[in-house]
Amino acid sequence: MINQTLILIQCRDAVGLVGLIANTVAAHHLNIVTMREYVDEAANRFYVRIVCAGETTEPERLIEELTQRLPAGASVKLNPPQQKRFAILVTKEHHCLGDIIVRHFFNTLGAEVCCVVGNYDDLSAFTARFDIPFHHVSHEGKSREEFEEQVAAVLQSYQPDYLVLAKFMRILSPDFVARYPGRVINIHHSFLPAFIGANPYKQAYVRGVKLIGATAHFVTNDLDEGPIIAQDIRTINHSYTVKDMVRAGKEVEKSVLSKALALVIEDRVIITGNKTVVFE
């Protein structure tokens, strides 16, 4: 397999950026294989994902030269870790966790699942079948701060690149989220904000909805309002029972989370404010 160099850049837009970047990369004897760029005209921001054949012998110098030649405040990332490490946080639902672990087992995930942390131990036997460490950290009888400190202590020993909330049904505090900025990924149904609280599928059934969807996003301090990575929907009709809707909802959640993780693993997602630029 040919060695490759991946470059991610975001900066203020200006005339001639593509040519400037191409010339700088060429000076390091790198051949551009793919170059996907996007300009947010309203924000005057430029984003680009570049894949080059070959590896530079002076990566620090390449970053320095690009940073100096690009507009002030540019962000330049070179070769982010290719083998991402995921820590999975769960409660009791198994469908998203199961999909991730099966992909991990058959080496199709493209990342390493380093551990699973659950506030219930219901899924520990499942993860044990795949030799993945499971840590039960109960929330019962503890303040949110105490619970999160114990979870953070477990995660500290694994040093994950990302936390994946695979139907983890606990609201994380701003202090906890701040430990992993832009590195916590959540999945939830897309009935929000129409059907809030318990039994959203029953509420949707009563209302007679015709679409079921899911959203994968980065977690911020605003509940379920962080930068969106991926979304999808399934059409349903009047014949669907509540159980049918729940089943369809779980399928779309698995699909959307899988897509979101693939995009993150391949470094195709750039966070910009409360939005994302996704180079699919």
XYZ file of C-alpha atoms in Angstrom:
280
model
C 0.000 0.000 0.000
C 1.363 3.426 -0.985
C 2.210 5.699 1.919
C -0.052 8.718 2.104
C -0.054 12.115 3.748
C -3.348 13.616 4.902
C -3.627 17.381 5.373
C -6.607 19.181 6.925
C -6.758 22.968 6.720
C -9.241 25.634 7.722
C -8.586 29.353 7.550
C -9.936 32.698 6.404
C -10.697 32.656 2.689
C -8.416 34.514 0.279
C -7.540 34.568 -3.407
C -5.072 31.906 -4.539
C -5.229 29.536 -1.581
C -5.493 26.368 -3.681
C -2.450 27.313 -5.758
C -0.482 28.339 -2.658
C -1.216 25.040 -0.926
C -0.483 22.970 -4.040
C 2.876 24.668 -4.595
C 3.888 24.255 -0.953
C 2.975 20.575 -0.969
C 4.791 20.021 -4.274
C 7.954 21.582 -2.816
C 7.960 18.706 -0.338
C 7.806 16.190 -3.211
C 4.237 15.161 -2.423
C 1.766 14.398 -5.208
C -1.826 15.423 -4.539
C -4.178 12.472 -5.102
C -7.423 14.067 -3.945
C -8.236 17.621 -2.901
C -11.673 18.518 -1.599
C -12.248 22.134 -0.696
C -15.205 24.200 0.451
C -15.673 27.938 0.918
C -18.280 29.253 3.342
C -18.873 32.594 1.656
C -21.066 33.957 4.436
C -18.379 33.289 7.059
C -15.464 33.935 4.647
C -13.893 30.604 5.662
C -11.926 28.099 3.574
C -11.750 24.360 4.289
C -9.773 21.673 2.510
C -8.946 17.977 2.876
C -5.919 16.846 0.882
C -4.593 13.329 0.361
C -1.067 13.107 -1.052
C 0.878 10.105 -2.276
C 4.077 9.694 -0.305
C 5.291 10.964 3.047
C 7.266 14.100 3.767
C 10.566 13.737 5.594
C 9.981 17.106 7.266
C 6.400 17.161 8.560
C 7.000 19.961 11.080
C 8.515 22.140 8.374
C 5.562 21.486 6.041
C 3.112 22.519 8.757
C 5.181 25.617 9.529
C 5.406 26.682 5.875
C 1.683 26.225 5.293
C 0.818 28.093 8.489
C 3.106 31.005 7.586
C 1.793 31.334 4.030
C -1.900 30.942 4.822
C -4.000 33.757 6.324
C -3.367 34.453 10.010
C -5.023 32.032 12.410
C -5.009 29.097 9.995
C -5.380 25.584 11.418
C -3.185 22.964 9.739
C -3.306 19.301 10.752
C -0.995 16.709 9.243
C -1.671 12.972 9.410
C -4.121 12.709 12.327
C -3.942 9.279 14.024
C -5.090 6.697 11.506
C -6.114 4.079 14.060
C -8.596 5.910 16.257
C -9.358 4.594 19.733
C -13.018 4.584 20.751
C -14.400 4.274 24.262
C -18.083 3.357 24.177
C -20.516 4.565 26.850
C -23.737 2.585 27.226
C -26.783 2.123 29.432
C -29.003 -0.861 28.592
C -29.836 -0.732 24.870
C -27.609 -3.006 22.830
C -28.314 -2.254 19.169
C -25.727 0.485 18.588
C -23.082 -1.186 20.751
C -23.674 -4.502 19.011
C -23.232 -2.986 15.571
C -19.962 -1.294 16.568
C -18.505 -4.373 18.243
C -19.374 -6.703 15.359
C -17.656 -4.325 12.934
C -14.694 -4.170 15.300
C -14.531 -7.966 15.515
C -14.473 -8.394 11.734
C -11.976 -5.531 11.257
C -14.397 -3.420 9.248
C -14.796 -0.620 11.790
C -11.456 0.974 10.976
C -10.834 1.811 14.633
C -10.110 0.136 17.954
C -12.749 -0.254 20.653
C -10.556 0.065 23.740
C -13.291 -0.265 26.368
C -16.993 -0.070 27.160
C -18.302 1.830 30.193
C -21.866 1.294 31.385
C -23.894 2.800 34.194
C -25.660 -0.577 34.290
C -23.914 -3.937 33.857
C -26.547 -5.424 31.521
C -24.191 -5.456 28.516
C -21.069 -6.739 30.264
C -21.661 -10.376 29.252
C -21.979 -9.325 25.614
C -18.723 -7.394 25.524
C -16.962 -10.265 27.325
C -17.705 -12.516 24.357
C -15.491 -10.254 22.260
C -12.762 -9.780 24.896
C -13.483 -6.061 25.194
C -13.036 -4.606 28.703
C -16.316 -3.578 30.337
C -16.394 -1.229 33.308
C -19.568 -0.912 35.360
C -19.794 2.540 36.925
C -23.153 2.860 38.636
C -24.775 6.275 38.913
C -27.098 5.225 41.710
C -26.657 7.003 45.008
C -24.071 9.386 43.565
C -24.061 12.987 42.496
C -23.453 13.642 38.803
C -20.018 14.971 39.677
C -19.068 11.809 41.591
C -20.346 9.574 38.813
C -18.512 11.481 36.090
C -15.268 11.553 38.070
C -15.372 7.766 38.286
C -16.093 7.451 34.560
C -13.270 9.871 33.764
C -10.888 7.860 35.952
C -11.670 4.726 33.936
C -11.241 6.542 30.614
C -7.954 8.073 31.722
C -6.303 4.671 31.714
C -7.309 4.048 28.077
C -6.648 7.473 26.537
C -9.363 7.208 23.861
C -9.425 9.544 20.886
C -13.240 9.678 20.955
C -16.100 8.805 23.272
C -19.130 7.257 21.583
C -22.441 7.530 23.420
C -24.127 4.374 22.117
C -27.542 5.114 23.640
C -25.939 6.298 26.873
C -28.903 7.789 28.680
C -27.154 10.193 31.042
C -26.765 13.932 30.507
C -23.100 14.866 30.719
C -22.054 18.006 32.559
C -20.215 20.883 30.845
C -17.126 20.063 32.919
C -17.059 16.480 31.658
C -17.657 17.491 28.026
C -14.851 20.052 28.310
C -12.389 17.211 28.952
C -13.044 15.922 25.418
C -13.751 18.950 23.206
C -15.039 17.871 19.803
C -14.438 14.245 20.744
C -17.790 13.033 22.138
C -20.209 11.581 19.586
C -23.872 10.969 20.357
C -26.739 9.293 18.504
C -30.423 9.950 19.109
C -33.774 9.772 17.364
C -34.796 12.822 15.363
C -38.180 13.347 16.976
C -36.636 16.143 19.012
C -37.799 18.747 19.820
C -41.355 17.710 18.868
C -41.584 14.727 21.219
C -39.571 15.327 24.367
C -39.207 13.047 27.367
C -40.366 9.491 27.921
C -41.867 7.279 25.224
C -41.113 9.434 22.164
C -42.167 6.630 19.815
C -45.542 6.343 21.518
C -45.959 10.108 21.217
C -45.022 9.897 17.539
C -47.446 7.001 17.013
C -50.315 8.968 18.529
C -49.424 11.930 16.334
C -49.322 9.734 13.228
C -45.845 10.656 12.032
C -44.704 9.318 8.655
C -40.919 9.721 9.068
C -38.506 8.228 11.580
C -34.987 9.595 11.690
C -31.750 9.692 13.631
C -29.013 12.252 14.190
C -25.349 11.706 15.054
C -23.617 14.784 16.417
C -20.758 16.026 18.543
C -21.752 16.709 22.126
C -21.657 20.267 23.457
C -23.124 21.962 26.521
C -26.407 22.463 24.641
C -28.318 19.209 24.978
C -28.643 17.409 21.625
C -27.741 20.593 19.733
C -24.057 20.035 18.932
C -22.535 20.025 15.411
C -24.307 17.419 13.268
C -22.204 14.744 11.566
C -24.828 12.598 9.843
C -28.600 12.154 9.629
C -31.039 9.852 7.876
C -34.733 8.974 7.813
C -37.020 6.031 7.168
C -40.551 6.402 5.834
C -43.325 4.614 7.693
C -47.083 4.455 7.370
C -50.308 3.987 9.308
C -49.807 0.220 9.608
C -46.771 0.586 11.893
C -47.342 -0.249 15.546
C -45.291 1.375 18.283
C -43.051 -1.723 18.308
C -42.588 -1.475 14.541
C -41.593 2.163 14.917
C -39.109 1.369 17.678
C -37.577 -1.367 15.513
C -37.282 0.970 12.533
C -35.825 3.653 14.785
C -33.107 1.330 16.052
C -32.146 0.373 12.509
C -31.755 3.966 11.389
C -29.822 4.816 14.563
C -27.328 2.028 13.845
C -26.956 3.132 10.250
C -26.447 6.806 11.037
C -23.988 6.152 13.859
C -22.005 3.778 11.651
C -21.797 6.415 8.921
C -20.792 9.131 11.383
C -18.024 7.006 12.879
C -16.685 6.130 9.424
C -16.519 9.820 8.522
C -14.697 10.649 11.751
C -12.308 7.712 11.406
C -11.341 8.847 7.908
C -10.880 12.468 9.056
C -13.613 13.742 6.761
C -15.270 15.958 9.378
C -14.144 19.478 10.288
C -15.936 21.250 13.136
C -16.604 24.936 12.533
C -18.595 26.682 15.228
C -21.782 24.701 15.776
C -21.661 23.168 12.298
C -19.532 20.666 10.467
C -17.949 20.522 7.034
C -18.139 16.902 5.904
C -16.105 15.770 2.907
C -17.942 12.581 1.911
